[in-house]
């Protein structure tokens, strides 16, 4: 029996990882540690919350004493670390929070793992989930590989880059059995509607303006979240210690083309005349330090561990739109309260 800690398991990607591990590995005990910030929601895990091999612990990774006690009590065999402040726009308005959670929180987890595994490191694993944004911004050509140098531009990516460096430093200095992966933009169910795809689905449905930053020419590489969770499963079990794996969809879209596609699909699903939702597109001031293009080369993961994305983007996007249209109550719950305040600060005052 293995006991695995998943941090940030009530968030978007974390909830998919927890669901996959709890259902696929009934012999594992999966402990989900989450602070339940605005982005964490236990409703994301309703379908598996009563499984005997699942436990939720509410807590803050920034609290080093609490983390150390939890590790001493639970004696985890593995850690899959996803807890983070994850939204670039929020990192521009409040960078310090990102240093606390993403940097100090990660170091607290590393210290605790190092402490409990020092005498018996065999079979243990600290898996740190990171982003392609640490590599910076690409021009029209090329892709990020595992060898690309770090060049973060936003406070979010700078904090994630810092945490990646700490994980590698603990591997090199203390022999901590760690692995890192850097993934491209995820989309799918249970994503908080402050990120592009769920925000725009929600706005199209409610006939609200679609705030496109700059000219909409920035390019992102989109991966279905369940394919990311599958990659995490593969890397956690078979990835080589001390290595980095890039995860991506080979699926680049300019924001404006992606938004037009979403409008088209939603016109059809909402029985609107073709072209109706596109009228909601509103160009707004560009994001500060806005990276032009991300593109991930995931050859290493594909060749060494045999992972490939399972879904074509158009199919995944349709599935995602269907999910948000069918789960209005979930959207209403997560967008009540503080969300309105955030939305006004982010968009209305522009
Ligand atoms: P998310 O914001 O949806 O979820 C983050 C979770 O972490 C939430 O449940 C939140 O409550 C929890 N959390 C935040 N601060 C915490 C703290 N101090 N202590 C304990 N829990 C805390 O984020 P996500 O999109 O699911 O991203 C998960 C991870 O994957 C992050 O590390 C992110 O950097 C990385 N990542 C995300 C993407 C993406 O496209 N979303 C792409 C690549 C990598
Ligand atoms: P986002 O989902 O915030 O992910 P990231 O910044 O981590 O890539 O944004 C995806 C792209 O969409 C990015 O280029 C910024 C752009 N964007 C908008 O144009 N308008 C918006 O309201 C948001 C949230 C994002």
GROMACS .gro file of C-alpha atoms and ligand atoms in nm:
model
  419
    1UNK     CA    1   0.000   0.000   0.000
    2UNK     CA    2   0.136   0.338  -0.101
    3UNK     CA    3   0.034   0.662   0.063
    4UNK     CA    4   0.046   0.957  -0.174
    5UNK     CA    5   0.004   1.324  -0.097
    6UNK     CA    6  -0.152   1.535  -0.371
    7UNK     CA    7  -0.131   1.907  -0.298
    8UNK     CA    8  -0.384   2.140  -0.462
    9UNK     CA    9  -0.613   1.845  -0.533
   10UNK     CA   10  -0.928   2.058  -0.506
   11UNK     CA   11  -0.816   2.281  -0.795
   12UNK     CA   12  -0.859   2.234  -1.167
   13UNK     CA   13  -0.578   1.996  -1.264
   14UNK     CA   14  -0.539   1.854  -0.912
   15UNK     CA   15  -0.899   1.732  -0.903
   16UNK     CA   16  -0.846   1.539  -1.226
   17UNK     CA   17  -0.525   1.388  -1.087
   18UNK     CA   18  -0.693   1.289  -0.759
   19UNK     CA   19  -0.986   1.132  -0.947
   20UNK     CA   20  -0.752   0.935  -1.174
   21UNK     CA   21  -0.535   0.804  -0.890
   22UNK     CA   22  -0.823   0.722  -0.652
   23UNK     CA   23  -1.012   0.527  -0.919
   24UNK     CA   24  -0.718   0.366  -1.099
   25UNK     CA   25  -0.520   0.266  -0.789
   26UNK     CA   26  -0.760   0.140  -0.520
   27UNK     CA   27  -0.454  -0.003  -0.340
   28UNK     CA   28  -0.313   0.350  -0.287
   29UNK     CA   29  -0.425   0.589  -0.017
   30UNK     CA   30  -0.457   0.936  -0.171
   31UNK     CA   31  -0.444   1.232   0.066
   32UNK     CA   32  -0.554   1.562  -0.089
   33UNK     CA   33  -0.408   1.866   0.090
   34UNK     CA   34  -0.564   2.195  -0.015
   35UNK     CA   35  -0.612   2.538   0.141
   36UNK     CA   36  -0.935   2.585  -0.054
   37UNK     CA   37  -0.854   2.928  -0.190
   38UNK     CA   38  -1.098   3.085  -0.436
   39UNK     CA   39  -0.963   2.835  -0.694
   40UNK     CA   40  -1.011   2.522  -0.483
   41UNK     CA   41  -1.351   2.365  -0.459
   42UNK     CA   42  -1.449   2.034  -0.300
   43UNK     CA   43  -1.744   2.013  -0.539
   44UNK     CA   44  -1.480   1.923  -0.801
   45UNK     CA   45  -1.441   1.586  -0.625
   46UNK     CA   46  -1.798   1.503  -0.522
   47UNK     CA   47  -1.804   1.183  -0.725
   48UNK     CA   48  -1.509   1.027  -0.539
   49UNK     CA   49  -1.520   1.191  -0.195
   50UNK     CA   50  -1.658   0.879  -0.023
   51UNK     CA   51  -1.405   0.635  -0.164
   52UNK     CA   52  -1.224   0.448   0.116
   53UNK     CA   53  -0.880   0.524  -0.032
   54UNK     CA   54  -0.936   0.903  -0.037
   55UNK     CA   55  -0.892   1.161   0.236
   56UNK     CA   56  -0.912   1.540   0.231
   57UNK     CA   57  -0.699   1.758   0.459
   58UNK     CA   58  -0.755   2.132   0.467
   59UNK     CA   59  -0.427   2.316   0.516
   60UNK     CA   60  -0.181   2.573   0.391
   61UNK     CA   61   0.156   2.467   0.245
   62UNK     CA   62   0.299   2.801   0.360
   63UNK     CA   63   0.268   2.681   0.721
   64UNK     CA   64   0.596   2.492   0.757
   65UNK     CA   65   0.527   2.350   1.106
   66UNK     CA   66   0.193   2.211   0.999
   67UNK     CA   67   0.347   2.054   0.687
   68UNK     CA   68   0.627   1.891   0.883
   69UNK     CA   69   0.380   1.743   1.136
   70UNK     CA   70   0.156   1.614   0.858
   71UNK     CA   71   0.449   1.439   0.689
   72UNK     CA   72   0.568   1.291   1.021
   73UNK     CA   73   0.220   1.160   1.099
   74UNK     CA   74   0.132   1.028   0.755
   75UNK     CA   75   0.474   0.905   0.633
   76UNK     CA   76   0.388   0.961   0.267
   77UNK     CA   77   0.562   0.747   0.006
   78UNK     CA   78   0.513   1.000  -0.270
   79UNK     CA   79   0.415   1.362  -0.326
   80UNK     CA   80   0.248   1.509  -0.634
   81UNK     CA   81   0.273   1.882  -0.582
   82UNK     CA   82   0.019   2.094  -0.770
   83UNK     CA   83  -0.085   2.353  -0.508
   84UNK     CA   84  -0.008   2.697  -0.641
   85UNK     CA   85  -0.137   3.039  -0.711
   86UNK     CA   86  -0.187   2.986  -1.083
   87UNK     CA   87  -0.334   3.292  -1.254
   88UNK     CA   88  -0.102   3.534  -1.436
   89UNK     CA   89  -0.338   3.833  -1.404
   90UNK     CA   90  -0.366   3.787  -1.026
   91UNK     CA   91   0.014   3.763  -1.006
   92UNK     CA   92   0.034   4.107  -1.165
   93UNK     CA   93  -0.201   4.259  -0.907
   94UNK     CA   94  -0.064   4.066  -0.605
   95UNK     CA   95   0.283   3.916  -0.667
   96UNK     CA   96   0.370   3.852  -0.301
   97UNK     CA   97   0.101   3.586  -0.254
   98UNK     CA   98   0.271   3.396  -0.537
   99UNK     CA   99   0.606   3.400  -0.357
  100UNK     CA  100   0.447   3.265  -0.039
  101UNK     CA  101   0.255   2.976  -0.191
  102UNK     CA  102   0.463   2.889  -0.495
  103UNK     CA  103   0.813   2.937  -0.355
  104UNK     CA  104   0.795   2.909   0.025
  105UNK     CA  105   0.514   2.651   0.010
  106UNK     CA  106   0.724   2.434  -0.222
  107UNK     CA  107   1.033   2.466  -0.002
  108UNK     CA  108   0.827   2.364   0.303
  109UNK     CA  109   0.716   2.048   0.122
  110UNK     CA  110   1.073   1.974   0.011
  111UNK     CA  111   1.202   2.014   0.368
  112UNK     CA  112   0.935   1.782   0.505
  113UNK     CA  113   0.996   1.515   0.238
  114UNK     CA  114   1.373   1.536   0.290
  115UNK     CA  115   1.321   1.499   0.666
  116UNK     CA  116   1.097   1.191   0.661
  117UNK     CA  117   1.276   1.014   0.376
  118UNK     CA  118   1.635   1.073   0.493
  119UNK     CA  119   1.691   0.723   0.635
  120UNK     CA  120   1.490   0.529   0.382
  121UNK     CA  121   1.473   0.709   0.048
  122UNK     CA  122   1.420   0.393  -0.165
  123UNK     CA  123   1.099   0.399  -0.365
  124UNK     CA  124   1.008   0.753  -0.261
  125UNK     CA  125   0.924   1.029  -0.509
  126UNK     CA  126   0.865   1.406  -0.500
  127UNK     CA  127   0.691   1.511  -0.820
  128UNK     CA  128   0.668   1.883  -0.886
  129UNK     CA  129   0.414   2.004  -1.144
  130UNK     CA  130   0.523   2.312  -1.333
  131UNK     CA  131   0.443   2.515  -1.639
  132UNK     CA  132   0.591   2.595  -1.981
  133UNK     CA  133   0.568   2.965  -1.885
  134UNK     CA  134   0.903   2.936  -1.701
  135UNK     CA  135   1.074   2.921  -2.043
  136UNK     CA  136   0.952   3.268  -2.138
  137UNK     CA  137   0.818   3.365  -2.476
  138UNK     CA  138   0.887   3.229  -2.825
  139UNK     CA  139   0.894   3.416  -3.155
  140UNK     CA  140   0.726   3.267  -3.460
  141UNK     CA  141   0.953   2.964  -3.474
  142UNK     CA  142   1.084   2.695  -3.240
  143UNK     CA  143   0.953   2.508  -2.939
  144UNK     CA  144   1.046   2.475  -2.573
  145UNK     CA  145   1.247   2.162  -2.498
  146UNK     CA  146   1.374   2.037  -2.162
  147UNK     CA  147   1.705   2.213  -2.245
  148UNK     CA  148   1.554   2.558  -2.304
  149UNK     CA  149   1.688   2.813  -2.055
  150UNK     CA  150   1.452   2.970  -1.804
  151UNK     CA  151   1.335   3.324  -1.887
  152UNK     CA  152   1.016   3.398  -1.691
  153UNK     CA  153   0.838   3.730  -1.745
  154UNK     CA  154   0.536   3.736  -1.514
  155UNK     CA  155   0.543   3.716  -1.135
  156UNK     CA  156   0.354   3.386  -1.173
  157UNK     CA  157   0.614   3.230  -1.404
  158UNK     CA  158   0.900   3.377  -1.197
  159UNK     CA  159   0.760   3.212  -0.883
  160UNK     CA  160   0.714   2.879  -1.063
  161UNK     CA  161   1.067   2.902  -1.207
  162UNK     CA  162   1.201   2.961  -0.858
  163UNK     CA  163   1.015   2.660  -0.720
  164UNK     CA  164   1.147   2.441  -1.006
  165UNK     CA  165   1.503   2.550  -0.921
  166UNK     CA  166   1.450   2.460  -0.555
  167UNK     CA  167   1.323   2.113  -0.646
  168UNK     CA  168   1.630   2.048  -0.864
  169UNK     CA  169   1.859   2.194  -0.599
  170UNK     CA  170   1.717   1.954  -0.336
  171UNK     CA  171   1.779   1.668  -0.577
  172UNK     CA  172   2.139   1.774  -0.647
  173UNK     CA  173   2.228   1.884  -0.292
  174UNK     CA  174   2.036   1.643  -0.069
  175UNK     CA  175   1.967   1.356  -0.306
  176UNK     CA  176   1.591   1.406  -0.283
  177UNK     CA  177   1.424   1.171  -0.533
  178UNK     CA  178   1.242   1.430  -0.740
  179UNK     CA  179   1.107   1.475  -1.089
  180UNK     CA  180   0.964   1.787  -1.260
  181UNK     CA  181   0.726   1.833  -1.551
  182UNK     CA  182   0.644   2.150  -1.740
  183UNK     CA  183   0.311   2.155  -1.918
  184UNK     CA  184   0.138   2.385  -2.165
  185UNK     CA  185  -0.205   2.549  -2.116
  186UNK     CA  186  -0.471   2.306  -1.995
  187UNK     CA  187  -0.843   2.319  -2.067
  188UNK     CA  188  -1.138   2.106  -1.960
  189UNK     CA  189  -1.397   2.065  -1.686
  190UNK     CA  190  -1.366   2.223  -1.339
  191UNK     CA  191  -1.139   2.511  -1.446
  192UNK     CA  192  -1.205   2.832  -1.258
  193UNK     CA  193  -1.365   3.086  -1.495
  194UNK     CA  194  -1.088   3.343  -1.476
  195UNK     CA  195  -0.877   3.159  -1.735
  196UNK     CA  196  -0.950   3.219  -2.103
  197UNK     CA  197  -1.161   2.918  -2.205
  198UNK     CA  198  -1.406   2.887  -1.911
  199UNK     CA  199  -1.430   3.266  -1.876
  200UNK     CA  200  -1.526   3.308  -2.239
  201UNK     CA  201  -1.771   3.014  -2.236
  202UNK     CA  202  -1.942   3.173  -1.936
  203UNK     CA  203  -1.947   3.519  -2.098
  204UNK     CA  204  -2.077   3.391  -2.432
  205UNK     CA  205  -2.357   3.209  -2.256
  206UNK     CA  206  -2.446   3.523  -2.060
  207UNK     CA  207  -2.407   3.759  -2.356
  208UNK     CA  208  -2.126   3.948  -2.184
  209UNK     CA  209  -1.831   4.115  -2.364
  210UNK     CA  210  -1.532   3.891  -2.446
  211UNK     CA  211  -1.226   4.092  -2.333
  212UNK     CA  212  -0.946   4.005  -2.578
  213UNK     CA  213  -0.606   4.135  -2.465
  214UNK     CA  214  -0.415   4.334  -2.726
  215UNK     CA  215  -0.484   4.213  -3.078
  216UNK     CA  216  -0.557   3.853  -2.980
  217UNK     CA  217  -0.244   3.739  -3.166
  218UNK     CA  218  -0.074   3.565  -2.873
  219UNK     CA  219  -0.035   3.193  -2.921
  220UNK     CA  220  -0.092   2.917  -2.666
  221UNK     CA  221  -0.051   2.538  -2.695
  222UNK     CA  222  -0.365   2.376  -2.548
  223UNK     CA  223  -0.383   2.035  -2.384
  224UNK     CA  224  -0.692   1.856  -2.253
  225UNK     CA  225  -0.662   1.836  -1.874
  226UNK     CA  226  -0.732   1.462  -1.860
  227UNK     CA  227  -0.436   1.405  -2.093
  228UNK     CA  228  -0.221   1.606  -1.852
  229UNK     CA  229  -0.346   1.388  -1.564
  230UNK     CA  230  -0.252   1.075  -1.766
  231UNK     CA  231   0.095   1.219  -1.827
  232UNK     CA  232   0.132   1.286  -1.454
  233UNK     CA  233   0.040   0.923  -1.382
  234UNK     CA  234   0.302   0.800  -1.630
  235UNK     CA  235   0.578   1.033  -1.506
  236UNK     CA  236   0.502   0.967  -1.138
  237UNK     CA  237   0.540   0.593  -1.190
  238UNK     CA  238   0.800   0.567  -1.467
  239UNK     CA  239   0.978   0.902  -1.503
  240UNK     CA  240   1.349   0.902  -1.420
  241UNK     CA  241   1.457   1.063  -1.096
  242UNK     CA  242   1.625   1.401  -1.144
  243UNK     CA  243   1.474   1.443  -1.491
  244UNK     CA  244   1.240   1.699  -1.644
  245UNK     CA  245   0.960   1.614  -1.886
  246UNK     CA  246   0.779   1.863  -2.109
  247UNK     CA  247   0.409   1.795  -2.166
  248UNK     CA  248   0.214   1.958  -2.448
  249UNK     CA  249  -0.056   1.914  -2.705
  250UNK     CA  250   0.123   2.011  -3.029
  251UNK     CA  251  -0.183   2.227  -3.063
  252UNK     CA  252  -0.112   2.596  -3.113
  253UNK     CA  253  -0.385   2.854  -3.149
  254UNK     CA  254  -0.382   3.232  -3.167
  255UNK     CA  255  -0.622   3.357  -2.901
  256UNK     CA  256  -0.846   3.523  -3.158
  257UNK     CA  257  -0.882   3.208  -3.372
  258UNK     CA  258  -0.959   3.003  -3.063
  259UNK     CA  259  -1.217   3.258  -2.948
  260UNK     CA  260  -1.381   3.261  -3.293
  261UNK     CA  261  -1.401   2.881  -3.286
  262UNK     CA  262  -1.560   2.891  -2.939
  263UNK     CA  263  -1.814   3.150  -3.062
  264UNK     CA  264  -1.901   2.932  -3.361
  265UNK     CA  265  -1.952   2.617  -3.156
  266UNK     CA  266  -2.158   2.804  -2.899
  267UNK     CA  267  -2.379   2.971  -3.161
  268UNK     CA  268  -2.468   2.622  -3.276
  269UNK     CA  269  -2.523   2.484  -2.924
  270UNK     CA  270  -2.726   2.785  -2.808
  271UNK     CA  271  -2.931   2.801  -3.131
  272UNK     CA  272  -2.802   3.147  -3.212
  273UNK     CA  273  -2.756   3.272  -3.570
  274UNK     CA  274  -2.404   3.199  -3.699
  275UNK     CA  275  -2.180   3.499  -3.614
  276UNK     CA  276  -2.397   3.624  -3.324
  277UNK     CA  277  -2.153   3.548  -3.038
  278UNK     CA  278  -1.854   3.695  -3.226
  279UNK     CA  279  -2.019   4.036  -3.183
  280UNK     CA  280  -1.928   4.009  -2.813
  281UNK     CA  281  -1.554   4.026  -2.893
  282UNK     CA  282  -1.410   4.341  -2.734
  283UNK     CA  283  -1.041   4.432  -2.765
  284UNK     CA  284  -0.902   4.561  -2.434
  285UNK     CA  285  -0.566   4.688  -2.310
  286UNK     CA  286  -0.297   4.421  -2.337
  287UNK     CA  287  -0.173   4.230  -2.032
  288UNK     CA  288   0.155   4.374  -1.900
  289UNK     CA  289   0.454   4.157  -2.001
  290UNK     CA  290   0.223   3.942  -2.215
  291UNK     CA  291   0.422   3.647  -2.357
  292UNK     CA  292   0.370   3.617  -2.733
  293UNK     CA  293   0.392   3.243  -2.791
  294UNK     CA  294   0.428   2.917  -2.601
  295UNK     CA  295   0.488   2.585  -2.776
  296UNK     CA  296   0.604   2.264  -2.613
  297UNK     CA  297   0.813   1.989  -2.764
  298UNK     CA  298   0.705   1.675  -2.577
  299UNK     CA  299   0.917   1.432  -2.781
  300UNK     CA  300   1.109   1.311  -2.475
  301UNK     CA  301   0.792   1.211  -2.290
  302UNK     CA  302   0.647   1.049  -2.601
  303UNK     CA  303   0.962   0.851  -2.685
  304UNK     CA  304   1.079   0.755  -2.336
  305UNK     CA  305   0.747   0.692  -2.165
  306UNK     CA  306   0.507   0.639  -2.456
  307UNK     CA  307   0.257   0.911  -2.362
  308UNK     CA  308   0.055   1.079  -2.639
  309UNK     CA  309  -0.245   1.312  -2.614
  310UNK     CA  310  -0.569   1.119  -2.661
  311UNK     CA  311  -0.800   1.389  -2.795
  312UNK     CA  312  -0.812   1.617  -3.096
  313UNK     CA  313  -0.859   1.977  -2.985
  314UNK     CA  314  -1.193   2.038  -3.158
  315UNK     CA  315  -1.336   1.729  -2.990
  316UNK     CA  316  -1.197   1.832  -2.650
  317UNK     CA  317  -1.328   2.186  -2.685
  318UNK     CA  318  -1.679   2.060  -2.771
  319UNK     CA  319  -1.672   1.827  -2.471
  320UNK     CA  320  -1.555   2.114  -2.251
  321UNK     CA  321  -1.824   2.353  -2.372
  322UNK     CA  322  -2.087   2.080  -2.319
  323UNK     CA  323  -1.960   2.030  -1.964
  324UNK     CA  324  -1.988   2.401  -1.873
  325UNK     CA  325  -2.333   2.426  -2.033
  326UNK     CA  326  -2.451   2.123  -1.834
  327UNK     CA  327  -2.296   2.242  -1.506
  328UNK     CA  328  -2.442   2.586  -1.460
  329UNK     CA  329  -2.485   2.530  -1.087
  330UNK     CA  330  -2.111   2.462  -1.045
  331UNK     CA  331  -2.032   2.781  -1.236
  332UNK     CA  332  -2.277   2.982  -1.029
  333UNK     CA  333  -2.131   2.851  -0.704
  334UNK     CA  334  -1.771   2.931  -0.792
  335UNK     CA  335  -1.856   3.272  -0.936
  336UNK     CA  336  -2.055   3.394  -0.637
  337UNK     CA  337  -1.891   3.592  -0.357
  338UNK     CA  338  -1.543   3.732  -0.419
  339UNK     CA  339  -1.546   3.649  -0.788
  340UNK     CA  340  -1.764   3.952  -0.867
  341UNK     CA  341  -1.518   4.184  -0.692
  342UNK     CA  342  -1.227   4.028  -0.882
  343UNK     CA  343  -1.410   4.061  -1.213
  344UNK     CA  344  -1.485   4.431  -1.162
  345UNK     CA  345  -1.127   4.508  -1.067
  346UNK     CA  346  -0.984   4.312  -1.357
  347UNK     CA  347  -1.212   4.424  -1.637
  348UNK     CA  348  -1.474   4.687  -1.559
  349UNK     CA  349  -1.236   4.959  -1.442
  350UNK     CA  350  -1.025   4.936  -1.757
  351LIG     P1  351  -0.577   2.603  -0.966
  351LIG     O1  352  -0.555   2.747  -0.933
  351LIG     O2  353  -0.703   2.561  -1.032
  351LIG     O3  354  -0.562   2.513  -0.834
  351LIG     C1  355  -0.465   2.539  -0.737
  351LIG     C2  356  -0.508   2.469  -0.609
  351LIG     O4  357  -0.408   2.494  -0.510
  351LIG     C3  358  -0.640   2.518  -0.552
  351LIG     O5  359  -0.722   2.411  -0.516
  351LIG     C4  360  -0.599   2.601  -0.432
  351LIG     O6  361  -0.696   2.601  -0.327
  351LIG     C5  362  -0.471   2.529  -0.389
  351LIG     N1  363  -0.381   2.617  -0.313
  351LIG     C6  364  -0.344   2.744  -0.346
  351LIG     N2  365  -0.263   2.793  -0.250
  351LIG     C7  366  -0.247   2.696  -0.157
  351LIG     C8  367  -0.174   2.687  -0.036
  351LIG     N3  368  -0.101   2.791   0.009
  351LIG     N4  369  -0.179   2.572   0.034
  351LIG     C9  370  -0.253   2.466  -0.010
  351LIG     N5  371  -0.326   2.470  -0.123
  351LIG    C10  372  -0.323   2.584  -0.196
  351LIG     O7  373  -0.449   2.564  -1.053
  351LIG     P2  374  -0.436   2.457  -1.171
  351LIG     O8  375  -0.465   2.525  -1.298
  351LIG     O9  376  -0.509   2.334  -1.134
  351LIG    O10  377  -0.279   2.432  -1.166
  351LIG    C11  378  -0.225   2.329  -1.082
  351LIG    C12  379  -0.074   2.325  -1.099
  351LIG    O11  380  -0.041   2.301  -1.236
  351LIG    C13  381  -0.006   2.457  -1.062
  351LIG    O12  382   0.113   2.426  -0.996
  351LIG    C14  383   0.020   2.524  -1.196
  351LIG    O13  384   0.134   2.607  -1.188
  351LIG    C15  385   0.044   2.404  -1.285
  351LIG     N6  386   0.011   2.423  -1.427
  351LIG    C16  387  -0.112   2.471  -1.464
  351LIG    C17  388  -0.142   2.483  -1.601
  351LIG    C18  389  -0.278   2.533  -1.647
  351LIG    O14  390  -0.297   2.551  -1.767
  351LIG     N7  391  -0.375   2.552  -1.560
  351LIG    C19  392  -0.047   2.448  -1.697
  351LIG    C20  393   0.077   2.398  -1.654
  351LIG    C21  394   0.104   2.385  -1.519
  352LIG     P1  395  -0.489   3.242  -1.951
  352LIG     O1  396  -0.602   3.147  -1.963
  352LIG     O2  397  -0.490   3.344  -1.841
  352LIG     O3  398  -0.356   3.155  -1.947
  352LIG     P2  399  -0.199   3.201  -1.955
  352LIG     O4  400  -0.189   3.348  -1.941
  352LIG     O5  401  -0.143   3.130  -1.838
  352LIG     O6  402  -0.152   3.150  -2.086
  352LIG     O7  403  -0.476   3.322  -2.087
  352LIG     C1  404  -0.460   3.255  -2.212
  352LIG     C2  405  -0.441   3.361  -2.320
  352LIG     O8  406  -0.561   3.437  -2.332
  352LIG     C3  407  -0.331   3.461  -2.284
  352LIG     O9  408  -0.261   3.496  -2.404
  352LIG     C4  409  -0.407   3.581  -2.231
  352LIG     C5  410  -0.538   3.577  -2.308
  352LIG     N1  411  -0.655   3.630  -2.234
  352LIG     C6  412  -0.736   3.730  -2.293
  352LIG    O10  413  -0.711   3.775  -2.407
  352LIG     N2  414  -0.841   3.777  -2.221
  352LIG     C7  415  -0.872   3.732  -2.097
  352LIG    O11  416  -0.969   3.781  -2.035
  352LIG     C8  417  -0.790   3.629  -2.039
  352LIG     C9  418  -0.820   3.575  -1.903
  352LIG    C10  419  -0.684   3.580  -2.113
   0.00000   0.00000   0.00000
